[in-house]
Amino acid sequence: DTEVTQTPKHLVMGMTNKKSLKCEQHMGHRAMYWYKQKAKKPPELMFVYSYEKLSINESVPSRFSPECPNSSLLNLHLHALQPEDSALYLCASSQSQDVKYFGPGTRLLVL
Amino acid sequence: GENVEQHPSTLSVQEGDSAVIKCTYSDSASNYFPWYKQELGKRPQLIIDIRSNVGEKKDQRIAVTLNKTAKHFSLHITETQPEDSAVYFCAAKGPNFGNEKLTFGTGTRLTIIP
């Protein structure tokens, strides 16, 4: 399996909802990432997990809460989001510090 | 921190011609430079990368060159085809252990004209 998978593909949520994004990889990669991408912009790093431990938090608001239950799974819990949080949320993984493989993303709309 | 500039922001090329996209970076310690292709509504896909101990790398119609002295690197696509139309992002990463952050350029929208 050479892919990173993400669910759901699309998500619409209200500002009072709680939802979770899920990411999975079975390549044995040691690092997993969450990126946020707005339209016509490059991906922006949010969080990095290395060996299942949070190693980088790019000053992301607390309404985004990452979780790494095991080496293959990465979740992003969402609560009380704002309309400006609407974006494509990309998960990625890598074995080395360099090459990163992206998942297909979850397109999130906050109403 | 690292800053990556990418030019041009849009590029239109006749099918069969070559396309060149250029990036400059600010941190001389950066040692890994990937290029990603992102089609509309799709994920960024790694198409080629280069490390600082190499000056040029080629994979079929795609090549990347790196000039460490000038701190710039370029993507070259030859014999362009309609399926090359996409947004291309360059990126740079530093060498420090635990430094996982890729700094991306702002992207180039490449359109291949049939």
GROMACS .gro file of C-alpha atoms in nm:
model
  225
    1ASP     CA    1   0.000   0.000   0.000
    2THR     CA    2   0.165   0.319  -0.117
    3GLU     CA    3  -0.108   0.568  -0.038
    4VAL     CA    4  -0.220   0.805   0.229
    5THR     CA    5  -0.598   0.794   0.269
    6GLN     CA    6  -0.827   1.053   0.425
    7THR     CA    7  -1.190   1.057   0.531
    8PRO     CA    8  -1.428   1.218   0.477
    9LYS     CA    9  -1.367   1.369   0.133
   10HIS     CA   10  -1.605   1.655   0.203
   11LEU     CA   11  -1.740   1.796   0.528
   12VAL     CA   12  -1.989   2.073   0.600
   13MET     CA   13  -2.022   2.179   0.961
   14GLY     CA   14  -2.173   2.455   1.168
   15MET     CA   15  -1.973   2.666   1.406
   16THR     CA   16  -2.107   2.476   1.708
   17ASN     CA   17  -2.040   2.128   1.569
   18LYS     CA   18  -1.769   1.883   1.667
   19LYS     CA   19  -1.623   1.670   1.392
   20SER     CA   20  -1.308   1.472   1.321
   21LEU     CA   21  -1.090   1.424   1.014
   22LYS     CA   22  -0.910   1.093   0.975
   23CYS     CA   23  -0.590   0.997   0.798
   24GLU     CA   24  -0.432   0.658   0.751
   25GLN     CA   25  -0.110   0.527   0.599
   26HIS     CA   26   0.026   0.174   0.585
   27MET     CA   27   0.370   0.251   0.447
   28GLY     CA   28   0.538   0.230   0.788
   29HIS     CA   29   0.620   0.600   0.775
   30ARG     CA   30   0.740   0.744   1.107
   31ALA     CA   31   0.611   1.097   1.061
   32MET     CA   32   0.263   1.229   0.985
   33TYR     CA   33   0.149   1.582   0.917
   34TRP     CA   34  -0.158   1.802   0.893
   35TYR     CA   35  -0.158   2.086   0.642
   36LYS     CA   36  -0.422   2.346   0.564
   37GLN     CA   37  -0.457   2.476   0.209
   38LYS     CA   38  -0.668   2.773   0.107
   39ALA     CA   39  -0.765   2.824  -0.257
   40LYS     CA   40  -0.477   2.930  -0.483
   41LYS     CA   41  -0.229   2.914  -0.193
   42PRO     CA   42   0.041   2.664  -0.098
   43PRO     CA   43  -0.015   2.416   0.184
   44GLU     CA   44   0.052   2.554   0.534
   45LEU     CA   45   0.190   2.323   0.800
   46MET     CA   46  -0.028   2.282   1.110
   47PHE     CA   47   0.108   1.985   1.307
   48VAL     CA   48   0.380   1.722   1.286
   49TYR     CA   49   0.382   1.388   1.465
   50SER     CA   50   0.709   1.198   1.478
   51TYR     CA   51   0.701   0.845   1.620
   52GLU     CA   52   0.346   0.914   1.743
   53LYS     CA   53   0.452   1.218   1.943
   54LEU     CA   54   0.359   1.576   1.860
   55SER     CA   55   0.682   1.743   1.754
   56ILE     CA   56   0.562   2.061   1.585
   57ASN     CA   57   0.256   2.278   1.646
   58GLU     CA   58   0.263   2.582   1.420
   59SER     CA   59   0.070   2.803   1.663
   60VAL     CA   60  -0.259   2.654   1.552
   61PRO     CA   61  -0.574   2.769   1.742
   62SER     CA   62  -0.696   2.527   2.007
   63ARG     CA   63  -1.018   2.466   1.815
   64PHE     CA   64  -0.800   2.226   1.612
   65SER     CA   65  -0.683   1.929   1.818
   66PRO     CA   66  -0.461   1.659   1.664
   67GLU     CA   67  -0.436   1.302   1.784
   68CYS     CA   68  -0.213   1.015   1.679
   69PRO     CA   69  -0.364   0.689   1.816
   70ASN     CA   70  -0.094   0.473   1.653
   71SER     CA   71   0.177   0.485   1.390
   72SER     CA   72  -0.072   0.444   1.104
   73LEU     CA   73  -0.348   0.680   1.209
   74LEU     CA   74  -0.376   1.054   1.250
   75ASN     CA   75  -0.688   1.244   1.350
   76LEU     CA   76  -0.776   1.611   1.357
   77HIS     CA   77  -1.058   1.699   1.594
   78LEU     CA   78  -1.253   2.011   1.510
   79HIS     CA   79  -1.464   2.215   1.751
   80ALA     CA   80  -1.618   2.563   1.733
   81LEU     CA   81  -1.462   2.641   1.398
   82GLN     CA   82  -1.499   2.972   1.219
   83PRO     CA   83  -1.599   3.029   0.855
   84GLU     CA   84  -1.240   3.131   0.778
   85ASP     CA   85  -1.132   2.778   0.870
   86SER     CA   86  -1.295   2.655   0.550
   87ALA     CA   87  -1.016   2.501   0.344
   88LEU     CA   88  -0.868   2.178   0.209
   89TYR     CA   89  -0.708   1.983   0.493
   90LEU     CA   90  -0.426   1.762   0.378
   91CYS     CA   91  -0.260   1.481   0.565
   92ALA     CA   92   0.090   1.371   0.467
   93SER     CA   93   0.341   1.112   0.579
   94SER     CA   94   0.712   1.053   0.539
   95GLN     CA   95   0.974   0.802   0.640
   96SER     CA   96   1.273   1.027   0.606
   97GLN     CA   97   1.263   1.391   0.702
   98ASP     CA   98   1.239   1.483   0.340
   99VAL     CA   99   0.999   1.312   0.105
  100LYS     CA  100   0.638   1.370   0.194
  101TYR     CA  101   0.338   1.196   0.045
  102PHE     CA  102   0.006   1.376   0.061
  103GLY     CA  103  -0.340   1.229   0.103
  104PRO     CA  104  -0.631   1.343  -0.117
  105GLY     CA  105  -0.753   1.589   0.144
  106THR     CA  106  -1.079   1.673   0.316
  107ARG     CA  107  -1.259   1.976   0.178
  108LEU     CA  108  -1.411   2.150   0.478
  109LEU     CA  109  -1.683   2.414   0.469
  110VAL     CA  110  -1.777   2.590   0.792
  111LEU     CA  111  -2.111   2.766   0.788
  112GLY     CA  112   1.305   3.145   0.893
  113GLU     CA  113   1.321   3.021   0.538
  114ASN     CA  114   1.156   3.225   0.261
  115VAL     CA  115   1.092   3.081  -0.085
  116GLU     CA  116   0.999   3.296  -0.383
  117GLN     CA  117   0.858   3.141  -0.698
  118HIS     CA  118   0.821   3.288  -1.049
  119PRO     CA  119   0.626   3.321  -1.263
  120SER     CA  120   0.285   3.297  -1.096
  121THR     CA  121   0.125   3.198  -1.427
  122LEU     CA  122   0.279   3.047  -1.737
  123SER     CA  123   0.121   2.954  -2.069
  124VAL     CA  124   0.318   2.736  -2.307
  125GLN     CA  125   0.239   2.591  -2.647
  126GLU     CA  126   0.213   2.214  -2.645
  127GLY     CA  127   0.548   2.062  -2.728
  128ASP     CA  128   0.748   2.360  -2.606
  129SER     CA  129   0.946   2.374  -2.283
  130ALA     CA  130   0.842   2.533  -1.953
  131VAL     CA  131   1.072   2.668  -1.683
  132ILE     CA  132   0.971   2.766  -1.330
  133LYS     CA  133   1.221   2.932  -1.097
  134CYS     CA  134   1.250   2.950  -0.719
  135THR     CA  135   1.488   3.125  -0.484
  136TYR     CA  136   1.539   3.048  -0.117
  137SER     CA  137   1.687   3.249   0.165
  138ASP     CA  138   1.838   2.997   0.410
  139SER     CA  139   2.174   2.875   0.284
  140ALA     CA  140   2.142   2.575   0.521
  141SER     CA  141   1.842   2.436   0.331
  142ASN     CA  142   1.938   2.106   0.172
  143TYR     CA  143   1.625   1.948   0.026
  144PHE     CA  144   1.418   2.092  -0.259
  145PRO     CA  145   1.107   1.909  -0.382
  146TRP     CA  146   0.864   2.007  -0.655
  147TYR     CA  147   0.495   1.926  -0.627
  148LYS     CA  148   0.230   1.921  -0.899
  149GLN     CA  149  -0.129   1.987  -0.796
  150GLU     CA  150  -0.412   1.938  -1.042
  151LEU     CA  151  -0.743   2.107  -0.974
  152GLY     CA  152  -0.917   1.946  -0.677
  153LYS     CA  153  -0.639   1.693  -0.628
  154ARG     CA  154  -0.358   1.635  -0.379
  155PRO     CA  155  -0.007   1.779  -0.426
  156GLN     CA  156   0.205   1.508  -0.587
  157LEU     CA  157   0.581   1.493  -0.561
  158ILE     CA  158   0.719   1.495  -0.914
  159ILE     CA  159   1.091   1.542  -0.856
  160ASP     CA  160   1.325   1.646  -0.578
  161ILE     CA  161   1.691   1.735  -0.538
  162ARG     CA  162   1.930   1.744  -0.248
  163SER     CA  163   2.202   2.000  -0.200
  164ASN     CA  164   2.486   1.763  -0.286
  165VAL     CA  165   2.356   1.736  -0.643
  166GLY     CA  166   2.342   2.006  -0.911
  167GLU     CA  167   2.094   1.852  -1.150
  168LYS     CA  168   1.847   1.566  -1.161
  169LYS     CA  169   1.640   1.440  -1.451
  170ASP     CA  170   1.340   1.210  -1.479
  171GLN     CA  171   1.216   1.167  -1.836
  172ARG     CA  172   1.073   1.506  -1.944
  173ILE     CA  173   1.126   1.670  -1.607
  174ALA     CA  174   1.451   1.808  -1.470
  175VAL     CA  175   1.552   2.016  -1.173
  176THR     CA  176   1.867   2.225  -1.141
  177LEU     CA  177   2.013   2.369  -0.820
  178ASN     CA  178   2.257   2.656  -0.783
  179LYS     CA  179   2.359   2.662  -0.417
  180THR     CA  180   2.577   2.969  -0.455
  181ALA     CA  181   2.294   3.176  -0.596
  182LYS     CA  182   2.036   2.994  -0.379
  183HIS     CA  183   1.802   2.917  -0.661
  184PHE     CA  184   1.656   2.608  -0.820
  185SER     CA  185   1.447   2.556  -1.131
  186LEU     CA  186   1.202   2.307  -1.276
  187HIS     CA  187   1.230   2.230  -1.647
  188ILE     CA  188   0.958   2.047  -1.836
  189THR     CA  189   1.035   1.957  -2.197
  190GLU     CA  190   0.796   1.847  -2.474
  191THR     CA  191   0.500   1.972  -2.272
  192GLN     CA  192   0.167   1.793  -2.297
  193PRO     CA  193  -0.188   1.900  -2.201
  194GLU     CA  194  -0.173   1.679  -1.892
  195ASP     CA  195   0.114   1.894  -1.761
  196SER     CA  196  -0.140   2.172  -1.697
  197ALA     CA  197  -0.153   2.218  -1.318
  198VAL     CA  198  -0.023   2.432  -1.034
  199TYR     CA  199   0.340   2.362  -0.949
  200PHE     CA  200   0.487   2.435  -0.603
  201CYS     CA  201   0.854   2.443  -0.517
  202ALA     CA  202   0.965   2.397  -0.157
  203ALA     CA  203   1.277   2.402   0.059
  204LYS     CA  204   1.369   2.230   0.384
  205GLY     CA  205   1.653   2.282   0.630
  206PRO     CA  206   1.893   2.014   0.752
  207ASN     CA  207   1.829   2.021   1.124
  208PHE     CA  208   1.718   1.697   1.280
  209GLY     CA  209   1.354   1.730   1.377
  210ASN     CA  210   1.307   2.020   1.139
  211GLU     CA  211   1.017   1.880   0.943
  212LYS     CA  212   0.893   2.203   0.795
  213LEU     CA  213   0.877   2.244   0.421
  214THR     CA  214   0.857   2.607   0.315
  215PHE     CA  215   0.657   2.631  -0.006
  216GLY     CA  216   0.672   2.882  -0.285
  217THR     CA  217   0.352   3.059  -0.384
  218GLY     CA  218   0.288   2.835  -0.685
  219THR     CA  219   0.290   2.860  -1.064
  220ARG     CA  220  -0.021   2.791  -1.266
  221LEU     CA  221   0.101   2.623  -1.585
  222THR     CA  222  -0.135   2.607  -1.883
  223ILE     CA  223  -0.042   2.403  -2.189
  224ILE     CA  224  -0.208   2.536  -2.502
  225PRO     CA  225  -0.299   2.257  -2.746
   0.00000   0.00000   0.00000
